[in-house]
CSV table of C-alpha atoms in Angstrom, one decimal:
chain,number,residue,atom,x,y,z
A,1071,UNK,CA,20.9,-17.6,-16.5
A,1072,UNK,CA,20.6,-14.1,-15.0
A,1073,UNK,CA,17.2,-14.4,-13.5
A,1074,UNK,CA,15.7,-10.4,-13.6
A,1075,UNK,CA,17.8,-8.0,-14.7
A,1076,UNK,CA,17.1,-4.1,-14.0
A,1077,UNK,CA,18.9,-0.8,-15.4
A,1078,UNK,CA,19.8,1.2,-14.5
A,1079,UNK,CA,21.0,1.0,-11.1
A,1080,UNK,CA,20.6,4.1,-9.8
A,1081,UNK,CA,19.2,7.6,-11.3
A,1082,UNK,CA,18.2,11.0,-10.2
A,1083,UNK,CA,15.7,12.9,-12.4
A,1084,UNK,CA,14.2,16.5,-12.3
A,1085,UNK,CA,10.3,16.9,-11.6
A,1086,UNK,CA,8.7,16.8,-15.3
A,1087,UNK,CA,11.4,14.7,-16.6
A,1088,UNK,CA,10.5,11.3,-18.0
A,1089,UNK,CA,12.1,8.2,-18.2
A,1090,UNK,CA,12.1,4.5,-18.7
A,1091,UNK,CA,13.1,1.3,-16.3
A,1092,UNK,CA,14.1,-1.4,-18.1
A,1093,UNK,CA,13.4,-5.1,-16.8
A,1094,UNK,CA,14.4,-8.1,-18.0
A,1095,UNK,CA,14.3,-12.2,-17.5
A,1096,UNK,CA,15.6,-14.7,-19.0
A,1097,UNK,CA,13.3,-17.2,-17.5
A,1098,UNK,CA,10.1,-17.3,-20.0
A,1099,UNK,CA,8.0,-16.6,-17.3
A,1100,UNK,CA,4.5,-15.5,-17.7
A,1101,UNK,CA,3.8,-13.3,-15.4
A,1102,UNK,CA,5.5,-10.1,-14.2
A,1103,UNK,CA,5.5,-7.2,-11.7
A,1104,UNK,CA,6.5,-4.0,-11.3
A,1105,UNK,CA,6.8,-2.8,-7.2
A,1106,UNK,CA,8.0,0.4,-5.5
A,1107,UNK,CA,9.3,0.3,-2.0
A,1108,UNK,CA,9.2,3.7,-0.3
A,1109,UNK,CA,11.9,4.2,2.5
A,1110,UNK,CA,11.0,1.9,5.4
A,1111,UNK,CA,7.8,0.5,4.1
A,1112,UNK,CA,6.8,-2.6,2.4
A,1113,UNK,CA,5.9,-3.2,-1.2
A,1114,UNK,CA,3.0,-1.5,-2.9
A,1115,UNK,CA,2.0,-3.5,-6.5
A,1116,UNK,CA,2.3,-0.4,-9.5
A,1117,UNK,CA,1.2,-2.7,-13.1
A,1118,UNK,CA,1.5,-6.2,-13.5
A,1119,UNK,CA,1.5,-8.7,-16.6
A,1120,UNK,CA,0.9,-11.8,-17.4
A,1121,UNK,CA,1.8,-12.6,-20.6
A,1122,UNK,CA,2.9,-10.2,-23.6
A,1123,UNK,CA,0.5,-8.1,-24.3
A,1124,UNK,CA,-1.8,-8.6,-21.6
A,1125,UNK,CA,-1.1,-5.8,-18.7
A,1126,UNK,CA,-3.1,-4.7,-15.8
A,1127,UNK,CA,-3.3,-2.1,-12.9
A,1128,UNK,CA,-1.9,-2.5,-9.8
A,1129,UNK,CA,-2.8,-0.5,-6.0
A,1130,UNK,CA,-0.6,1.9,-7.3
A,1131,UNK,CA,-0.3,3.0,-11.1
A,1132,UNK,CA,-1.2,7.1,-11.2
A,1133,UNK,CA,2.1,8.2,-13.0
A,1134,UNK,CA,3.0,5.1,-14.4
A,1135,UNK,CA,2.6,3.2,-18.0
A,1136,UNK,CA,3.6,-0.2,-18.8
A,1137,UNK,CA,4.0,-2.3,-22.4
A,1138,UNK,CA,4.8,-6.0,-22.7
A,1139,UNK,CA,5.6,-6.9,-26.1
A,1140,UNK,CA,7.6,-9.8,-25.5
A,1141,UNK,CA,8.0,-12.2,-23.0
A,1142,UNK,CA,11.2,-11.0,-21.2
A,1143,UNK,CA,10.5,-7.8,-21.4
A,1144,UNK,CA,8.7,-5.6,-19.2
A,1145,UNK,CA,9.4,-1.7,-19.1
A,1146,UNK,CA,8.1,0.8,-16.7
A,1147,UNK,CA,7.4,4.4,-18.3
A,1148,UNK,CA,7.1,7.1,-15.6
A,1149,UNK,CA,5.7,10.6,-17.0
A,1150,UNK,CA,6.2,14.0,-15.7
A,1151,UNK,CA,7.9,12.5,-12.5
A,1152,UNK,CA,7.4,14.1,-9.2
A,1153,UNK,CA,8.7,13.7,-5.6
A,1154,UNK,CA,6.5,11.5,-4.7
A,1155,UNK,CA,7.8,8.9,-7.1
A,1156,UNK,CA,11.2,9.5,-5.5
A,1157,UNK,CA,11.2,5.4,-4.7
A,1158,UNK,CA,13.4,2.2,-5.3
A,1159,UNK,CA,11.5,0.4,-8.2
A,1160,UNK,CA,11.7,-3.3,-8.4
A,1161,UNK,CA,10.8,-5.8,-11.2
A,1162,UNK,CA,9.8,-9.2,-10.2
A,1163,UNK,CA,8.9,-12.6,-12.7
A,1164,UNK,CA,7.2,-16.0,-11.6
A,1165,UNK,CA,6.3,-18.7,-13.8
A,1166,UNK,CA,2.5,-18.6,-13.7
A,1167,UNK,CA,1.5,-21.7,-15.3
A,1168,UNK,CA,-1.3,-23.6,-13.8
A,1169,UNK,CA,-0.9,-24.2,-10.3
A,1170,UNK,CA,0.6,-20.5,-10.4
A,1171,UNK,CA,-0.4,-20.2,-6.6
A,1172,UNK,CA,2.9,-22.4,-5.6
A,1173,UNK,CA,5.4,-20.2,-8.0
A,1174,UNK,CA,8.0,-18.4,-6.3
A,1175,UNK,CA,8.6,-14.9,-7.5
A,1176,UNK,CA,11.9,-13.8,-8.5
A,1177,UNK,CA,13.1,-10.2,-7.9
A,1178,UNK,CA,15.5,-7.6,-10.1
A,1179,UNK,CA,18.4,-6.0,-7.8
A,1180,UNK,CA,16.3,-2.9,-8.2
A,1181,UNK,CA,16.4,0.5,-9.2
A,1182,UNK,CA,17.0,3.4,-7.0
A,1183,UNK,CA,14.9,6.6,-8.0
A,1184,UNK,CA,15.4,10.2,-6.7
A,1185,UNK,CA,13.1,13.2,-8.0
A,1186,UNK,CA,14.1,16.8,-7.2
B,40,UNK,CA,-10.0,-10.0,0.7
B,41,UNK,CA,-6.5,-11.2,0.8
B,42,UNK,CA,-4.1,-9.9,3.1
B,43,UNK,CA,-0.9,-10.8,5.4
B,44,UNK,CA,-0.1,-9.5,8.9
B,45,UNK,CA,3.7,-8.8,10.1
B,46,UNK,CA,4.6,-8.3,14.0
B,47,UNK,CA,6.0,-4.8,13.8
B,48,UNK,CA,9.6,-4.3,13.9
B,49,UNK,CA,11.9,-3.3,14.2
B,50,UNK,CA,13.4,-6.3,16.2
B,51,UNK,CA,16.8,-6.4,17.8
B,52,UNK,CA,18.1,-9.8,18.8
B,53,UNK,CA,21.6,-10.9,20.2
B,54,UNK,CA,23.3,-13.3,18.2
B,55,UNK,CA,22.5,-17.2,19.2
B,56,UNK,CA,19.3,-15.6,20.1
B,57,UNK,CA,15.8,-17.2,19.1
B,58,UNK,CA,14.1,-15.4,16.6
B,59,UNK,CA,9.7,-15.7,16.1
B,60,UNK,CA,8.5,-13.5,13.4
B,61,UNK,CA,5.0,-13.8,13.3
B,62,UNK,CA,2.8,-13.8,10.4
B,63,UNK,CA,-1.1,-13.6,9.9
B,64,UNK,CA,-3.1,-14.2,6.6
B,65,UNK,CA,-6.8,-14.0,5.4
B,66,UNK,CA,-7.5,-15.5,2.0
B,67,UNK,CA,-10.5,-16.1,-0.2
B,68,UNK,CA,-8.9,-19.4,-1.1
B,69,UNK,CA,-6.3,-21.6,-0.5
B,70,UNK,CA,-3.0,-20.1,-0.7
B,71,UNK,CA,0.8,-21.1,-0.6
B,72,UNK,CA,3.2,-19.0,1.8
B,73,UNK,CA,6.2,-17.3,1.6
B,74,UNK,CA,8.8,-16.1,3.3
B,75,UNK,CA,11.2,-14.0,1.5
B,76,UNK,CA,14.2,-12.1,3.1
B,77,UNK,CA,15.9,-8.3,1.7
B,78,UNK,CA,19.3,-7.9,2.6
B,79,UNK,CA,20.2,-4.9,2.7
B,80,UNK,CA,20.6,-2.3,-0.5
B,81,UNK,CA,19.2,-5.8,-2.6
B,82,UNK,CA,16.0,-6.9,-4.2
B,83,UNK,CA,13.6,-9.5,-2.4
B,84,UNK,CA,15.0,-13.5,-3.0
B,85,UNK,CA,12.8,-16.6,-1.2
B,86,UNK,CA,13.8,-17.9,2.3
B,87,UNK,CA,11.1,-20.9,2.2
B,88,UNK,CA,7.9,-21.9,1.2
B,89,UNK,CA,4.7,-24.1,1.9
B,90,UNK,CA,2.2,-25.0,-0.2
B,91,UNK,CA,-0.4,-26.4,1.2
B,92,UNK,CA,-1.7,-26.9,5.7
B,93,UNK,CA,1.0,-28.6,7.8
B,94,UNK,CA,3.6,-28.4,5.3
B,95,UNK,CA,6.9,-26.7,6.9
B,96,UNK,CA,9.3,-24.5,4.8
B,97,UNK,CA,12.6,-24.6,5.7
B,98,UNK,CA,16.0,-22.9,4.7
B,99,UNK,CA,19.2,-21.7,6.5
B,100,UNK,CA,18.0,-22.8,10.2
B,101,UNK,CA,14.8,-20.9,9.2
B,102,UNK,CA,11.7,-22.7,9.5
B,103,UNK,CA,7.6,-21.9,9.0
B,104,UNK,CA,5.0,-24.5,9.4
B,105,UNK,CA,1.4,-23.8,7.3
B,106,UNK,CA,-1.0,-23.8,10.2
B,107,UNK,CA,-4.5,-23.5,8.6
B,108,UNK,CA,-6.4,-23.6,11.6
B,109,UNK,CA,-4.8,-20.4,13.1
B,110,UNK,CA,-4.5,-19.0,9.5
B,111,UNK,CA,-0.6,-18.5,10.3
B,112,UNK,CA,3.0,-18.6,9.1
B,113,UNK,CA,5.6,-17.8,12.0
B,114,UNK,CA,8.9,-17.7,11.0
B,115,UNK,CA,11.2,-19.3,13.2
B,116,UNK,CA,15.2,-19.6,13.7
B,117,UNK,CA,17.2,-21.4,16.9
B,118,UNK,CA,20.0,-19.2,16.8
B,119,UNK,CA,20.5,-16.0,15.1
B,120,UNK,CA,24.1,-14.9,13.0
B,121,UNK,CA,25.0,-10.8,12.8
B,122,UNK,CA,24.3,-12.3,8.8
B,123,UNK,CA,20.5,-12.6,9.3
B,124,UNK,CA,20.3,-8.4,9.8
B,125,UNK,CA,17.7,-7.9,7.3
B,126,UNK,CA,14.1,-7.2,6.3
B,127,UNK,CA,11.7,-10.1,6.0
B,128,UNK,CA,8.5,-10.5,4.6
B,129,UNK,CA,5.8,-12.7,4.8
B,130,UNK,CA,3.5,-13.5,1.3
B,131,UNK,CA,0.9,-15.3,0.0
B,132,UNK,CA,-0.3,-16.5,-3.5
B,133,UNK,CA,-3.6,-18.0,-5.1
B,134,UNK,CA,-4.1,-20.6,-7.5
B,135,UNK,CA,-7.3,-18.6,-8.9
B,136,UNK,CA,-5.1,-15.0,-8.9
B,137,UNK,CA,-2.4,-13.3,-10.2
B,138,UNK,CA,-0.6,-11.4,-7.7
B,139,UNK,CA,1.6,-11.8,-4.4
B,140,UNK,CA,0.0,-10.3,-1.8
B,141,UNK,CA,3.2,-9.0,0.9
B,142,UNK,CA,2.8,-8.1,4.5
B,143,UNK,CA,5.1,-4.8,5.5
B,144,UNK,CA,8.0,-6.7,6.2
B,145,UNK,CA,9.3,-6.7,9.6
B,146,UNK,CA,13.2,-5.3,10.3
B,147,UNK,CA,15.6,-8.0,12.3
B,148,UNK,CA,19.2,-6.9,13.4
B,149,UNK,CA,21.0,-9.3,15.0
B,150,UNK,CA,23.7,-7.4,17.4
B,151,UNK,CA,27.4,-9.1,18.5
């Protein structure tokens, strides 16, 4: 059981470039998240999902697309990145089932993104 | 709305030190609490939990009692380890919604 796997580890893109982060659990959770965490700050929501096909905005998603065609997987599509998306991305799962409010949320290792 | 309040950090502490982070919510319902720690260079992974008023979480020494009536969940540890140097942050969830709602984690490093 590997809980929420993220690739890659580690990337550095040029502004314009796309690219995708993968995520992955092996959980057959419901529901799942994608966060960014800007040096020194807390966690701002980009997309979440809670089941495949089902996907919804978050506080942050300018910049961002989603998909969710299957249950463990949940990739992040960033678009013409910029500076400002120069982040570390993490992917996060939880059960969601009724009684959702008492799942814990698991969290990938994350993926560290620089834009120049 | 929903929201969670951290103390501010950063927070230095000696080791065998006591260690109060304190945490705030507001919620439209009734929500479970979290405490979840990020060492660092890793993803978040839970410290404790509670579920529902008066329940305590507990895990490692650490310990957070559900206190409805001040709307709080203070995390708490007798005696801090150089290991507990890390970034903590306070959550809550909803029965009737789908996300976590974080506070802005609050930095602890425990000194020699």
């Amino acid at each position: 059981n590997a809980g929420v796997t993220q690739t890659p580890k580690f990337r550095i893109l040029k502004i314009g470039q796309s690219m995708t982060l993968q995520c992955t659990q092996d959980m057959n959770h419901n529901y799942m998240y994608w966060y960014r965490q800007d040096p020194g700050m807390g966690l701002k929501l980009i997309y979440y999902s809670v089941g495949a096909g089902i996907t919804d905005k978050g506080e942050v998603p300018n910049g961002y697309n989603v998909s969710r065609s299957t249950t463990e997987d949940f990739p992040l599509r960033l678009e013409l990145a910029a500076p400002s998306q120069t982040s570390v991305y993490f992917c996060a799962s939880r059960r969601g089932a009724s009684g959702r409010g008492t799942d814990t949320q698991y969290f990938g290792p994350g993926t560290r993104l620089t834009v120049l | 709305g929903n929201s969670v309040t951290q103390m501010e950090g950063p927070v230095t502490l000696s080791e065998e030190a006591f260690l109060t982070i304190n945490c705030t919510y507001t919620a439209t319902g009734y929500p479970s609490l979290f405490w979840y720690v990020q060492y660092p260079g890793e993803g978040l992974q839970l410290l404790l939990k509670a579920t529902k008023a008066d329940d305590k979480g507990s895990n490692k020494g650490f310990e957070a009692t559900y206190r409805k009536e001040t709307t709080s969940f203070h995390l708490e540890k007798g005696s801090v380890q150089v290991s507990d140097s890390a970034v903590y942050f306070c959550a809550l969830a909803l029965n009737t919604g789908n996300q976590f709602y974080f506070g802005t984690g609050t930095s602890l490093t425990v000194i020699p």
